[in-house]
C-alpha positions as a printed NumPy array, in Angstrom:
array([[  0.   ,   0.   ,   0.   ],
       [  1.456,   3.342,  -1.116],
       [  0.875,   6.992,  -0.156],
       [ -0.028,   9.772,  -2.634],
       [ -0.318,  13.561,  -2.513],
       [ -3.752,  15.033,  -1.583],
       [ -4.025,  17.051,  -4.828],
       [ -3.879,  13.845,  -6.862],
       [ -6.912,  12.451,  -5.025],
       [ -8.953,  15.624,  -5.52 ],
       [ -8.171,  15.622,  -9.241],
       [ -9.498,  12.072,  -9.458],
       [-12.676,  12.898,  -7.548],
       [-13.306,  15.963,  -9.723],
       [-13.488,  13.669, -12.771],
       [-16.636,  12.061, -11.342],
       [-17.731,   8.456, -11.714],
       [-17.503,   6.983, -15.189],
       [-16.186,   4.16 , -17.314],
       [-12.896,   3.878, -15.415],
       [-13.713,   5.429, -12.05 ],
       [-16.1  ,   4.335,  -9.291],
       [-16.719,   5.738,  -5.796],
       [-17.536,   3.507,  -2.829],
       [-18.651,   5.006,   0.481],
       [-17.598,   1.836,   2.315],
       [-17.142,  -1.895,   1.824],
       [-19.585,  -4.16 ,   3.591],
       [-19.516,  -7.062,   1.139],
       [-16.396,  -8.369,  -0.622],
       [-18.548, -10.087,  -3.24 ],
       [-19.938,  -6.724,  -4.382],
       [-16.414,  -5.373,  -4.738],
       [-15.532,  -8.462,  -6.788],
       [-18.258,  -7.431,  -9.257],
       [-16.581,  -4.042,  -9.736],
       [-13.174,  -5.692, -10.146],
       [-14.636,  -8.033, -12.781],
       [-16.283,  -5.18 , -14.699],
       [-13.147,  -3.023, -14.801],
       [-10.855,  -5.923, -15.715],
       [-13.141,  -7.066, -18.532],
       [-13.408,  -3.578, -20.02 ],
       [-10.571,  -1.03 , -19.944],
       [ -9.4  ,  -1.256, -16.358],
       [-10.162,   1.444, -13.818],
       [ -9.999,   2.784, -10.287],
       [-12.114,   2.294,  -7.178],
       [-12.031,   5.044,  -4.566],
       [-13.072,   3.587,  -1.212],
       [-14.237,   6.146,   1.324],
       [-15.805,   8.567,  -1.191],
       [-19.563,   9.138,  -1.479],
       [-21.412,   9.141,  -4.811],
       [-21.513,  12.951,  -4.753],
       [-17.714,  13.114,  -4.407],
       [-17.626,  14.02 ,  -0.71 ],
       [-14.875,  12.331,   1.288],
       [-16.144,  10.149,   4.11 ],
       [-12.973,   8.176,   4.714],
       [-12.601,   4.493,   5.515],
       [-13.292,   3.261,   9.013],
       [-10.289,   1.001,   9.551],
       [ -7.906,  -1.403,   7.878],
       [-10.861,  -3.752,   7.461],
       [-11.603,  -2.295,   4.004],
       [ -8.102,  -3.162,   2.833],
       [ -8.522,  -6.791,   3.872],
       [-11.97 ,  -6.937,   2.274],
       [-10.433,  -5.789,  -1.008],
       [ -7.888,  -8.576,  -0.697],
       [-10.689, -11.062,  -0.001],
       [-12.637,  -9.87 ,  -3.044],
       [ -9.601, -10.393,  -5.235],
       [ -8.299, -13.655,  -3.78 ],
       [-11.534, -15.428,  -2.828],
       [-14.338, -14.065,  -5.008],
       [-12.788, -13.906,  -8.475],
       [-12.093, -16.883, -10.698],
       [ -8.587, -15.478, -11.212],
       [ -6.905, -12.926,  -8.917],
       [ -5.823,  -9.651, -10.478],
       [ -2.549,  -7.725,  -9.917],
       [ -4.204,  -4.89 ,  -8.008],
       [ -2.433,  -1.806,  -6.706],
       [ -3.814,  -0.196,  -3.533],
       [ -2.821,   3.403,  -2.716],
       [ -3.649,   5.119,   0.57 ],
       [ -4.585,   8.82 ,   0.475],
       [ -4.914,  11.279,   3.366],
       [ -7.358,  14.151,   2.781],
       [ -9.096,  16.382,   5.307],
       [ -7.916,  14.083,   8.09 ],
       [ -9.604,  11.099,   6.459],
       [ -8.161,   8.056,   4.734],
       [ -9.227,   7.026,   1.222],
       [ -8.134,   3.864,  -0.552],
       [ -7.537,   3.912,  -4.301],
       [ -7.707,   0.476,  -5.907],
       [ -6.145,   0.37 ,  -9.378],
       [ -7.595,  -2.456, -11.471],
       [ -5.688,  -3.335, -14.66 ],
       [ -7.438,  -4.423, -17.833],
       [ -7.121,  -8.188, -18.03 ],
       [ -5.471,  -9.37 , -21.235],
       [ -7.59 , -12.516, -21.601],
       [-10.803, -11.08 , -20.106],
       [-13.417, -13.451, -18.702],
       [-12.826, -12.377, -15.091],
       [-15.794, -13.655, -13.082],
       [-17.171, -12.652,  -9.688],
       [-18.229, -15.604,  -7.511],
       [-21.721, -15.382,  -6.011],
       [-23.116, -16.932,  -2.81 ],
       [-23.917, -20.121,  -4.738],
       [-20.265, -20.406,  -5.835],
       [-21.193, -19.6  ,  -9.44 ],
       [-19.055, -17.219, -11.483],
       [-20.493, -14.272, -13.411],
       [-18.532, -11.986, -15.732],
       [-19.321,  -8.265, -15.817],
       [-18.464,  -5.371, -18.1  ],
       [-18.359,  -1.635, -17.442],
       [-20.76 ,   0.721, -19.25 ],
       [-20.43 ,   4.393, -18.346],
       [-20.696,   4.297, -14.518],
       [-22.498,   0.94 , -14.295],
       [-21.466,  -2.687, -13.953],
       [-23.459,  -4.878, -16.344],
       [-23.615,  -8.658, -16.599],
       [-21.698,  -9.765, -19.681],
       [-23.678, -11.594, -22.357],
       [-22.897, -15.154, -23.534],
       [-21.601, -13.47 , -26.704],
       [-18.909, -11.658, -24.705],
       [-17.838, -14.911, -23.051],
       [-17.583, -16.635, -26.428],
       [-15.785, -13.628, -27.947],
       [-13.147, -13.665, -25.201],
       [-12.693, -17.422, -25.578],
       [-12.44 , -17.112, -29.348],
       [ -9.956, -14.235, -29.185],
       [ -7.72 , -16.146, -26.759],
       [ -7.778, -19.354, -28.816],
       [ -4.582, -19.709, -30.855],
       [ -5.962, -22.578, -32.939],
       [ -6.847, -21.939, -36.616],
       [-10.322, -20.442, -36.923],
       [-13.017, -22.466, -38.645],
       [-14.278, -20.778, -41.807],
       [-17.924, -19.786, -42.097],
       [-20.25 , -20.076, -45.046],
       [-20.252, -16.792, -46.963],
       [-23.991, -16.919, -47.575],
       [-24.65 , -17.413, -43.865],
       [-22.476, -14.407, -43.039],
       [-24.333, -12.164, -45.486],
       [-27.74 , -13.376, -44.326],
       [-26.85 , -12.902, -40.66 ],
       [-25.536,  -9.374, -41.207],
       [-28.738,  -8.472, -43.059],
       [-30.773,  -9.634, -40.087],
       [-28.658,  -7.546, -37.714],
       [-28.89 ,  -4.434, -39.91 ],
       [-32.686,  -4.776, -40.082],
       [-32.824,  -3.857, -36.371],
       [-31.995,  -0.153, -36.388],
       [-31.494,   0.114, -32.636],
       [-29.61 ,  -3.146, -32.276],
       [-30.632,  -6.782, -31.955],
       [-30.495,  -9.036, -28.895],
       [-28.982, -12.501, -28.891],
       [-32.464, -13.953, -28.418],
       [-33.962, -12.085, -31.384],
       [-30.988, -12.92 , -33.581],
       [-31.38 , -16.614, -32.738],
       [-35.113, -16.507, -33.47 ],
       [-34.774, -14.609, -36.76 ],
       [-31.903, -16.827, -37.913],
       [-33.768, -20.003, -36.926],
       [-30.633, -21.556, -35.434],
       [-29.628, -22.961, -32.05 ],
       [-28.549, -20.587, -29.285],
       [-24.981, -21.918, -29.271],
       [-24.599, -21.26 , -32.988],
       [-26.148, -17.795, -32.682],
       [-23.738, -16.962, -29.851],
       [-20.743, -18.162, -31.849],
       [-21.79 , -16.185, -34.929],
       [-22.178, -12.915, -33.033],
       [-18.852, -13.504, -31.254],
       [-17.157, -14.01 , -34.634],
       [-18.692, -10.816, -35.981],
       [-17.451,  -8.918, -32.921],
       [-13.968, -10.361, -33.441],
       [-13.998,  -9.301, -37.111],
       [-15.298,  -5.85 , -36.135],
       [-18.409,  -6.312, -38.267],
       [-20.68 ,  -5.507, -35.308],
       [-20.375,  -3.761, -31.959],
       [-22.259,  -3.873, -28.686],
       [-24.992,  -1.316, -28.105],
       [-26.238,  -1.132, -24.521],
       [-29.677,   0.367, -23.858],
       [-31.054,   0.519, -20.303],
       [-28.666,  -2.231, -19.221],
       [-29.709,  -4.493, -22.101],
       [-26.916,  -5.701, -24.402],
       [-27.74 ,  -5.424, -28.103],
       [-25.63 ,  -5.823, -31.239],
       [-25.473,  -3.399, -34.127],
       [-23.479,  -3.094, -37.348],
       [-20.243,  -1.099, -37.065],
       [-21.411,   1.172, -39.867],
       [-24.279,   2.373, -37.607],
       [-22.984,   5.32 , -35.561]])
């Protein structure tokens, strides 16, 4: 755990919560922190400020318990621990912990729930959202060094036409239904299209949709 200058902390807080920054008033559940770690690691990395309220006011952490709960979240409630960096700040007589979460190269970092089941999350603006099966397949596909199986050109064209027919984006379920294929095949197709940059994710009200990359 390192120490940093007060001005650095205030500059961070002034940025406000967003894609790579999240404020936590306190930690009362390591599993909830694991969700934030998963979301940051599976997106672009980020920072957690523990001891800061949602409005940016500094409350400070109560004791060293928060530090150990961060360790527990990382070591016990993720499928793979991350190389976190924890920095201690002193501001207005209060202590704030900054947790730096690196972007994971392979992705697929999962938070373990009370039933010992792992769930992967992604970060969208200032929210943590459950990753779709397409994300999981995309990460697996991207990490696989084996030669990629070729797809039928007609199927590719037909699938992209279906996707483009949904102006606001199409869900995995609707894509499967319109394509009249099994869910596993639909998931694999969308993951391939993401990998080839033919489509992108489009998140509306926490719902993950897929849209052509030409649609901006």
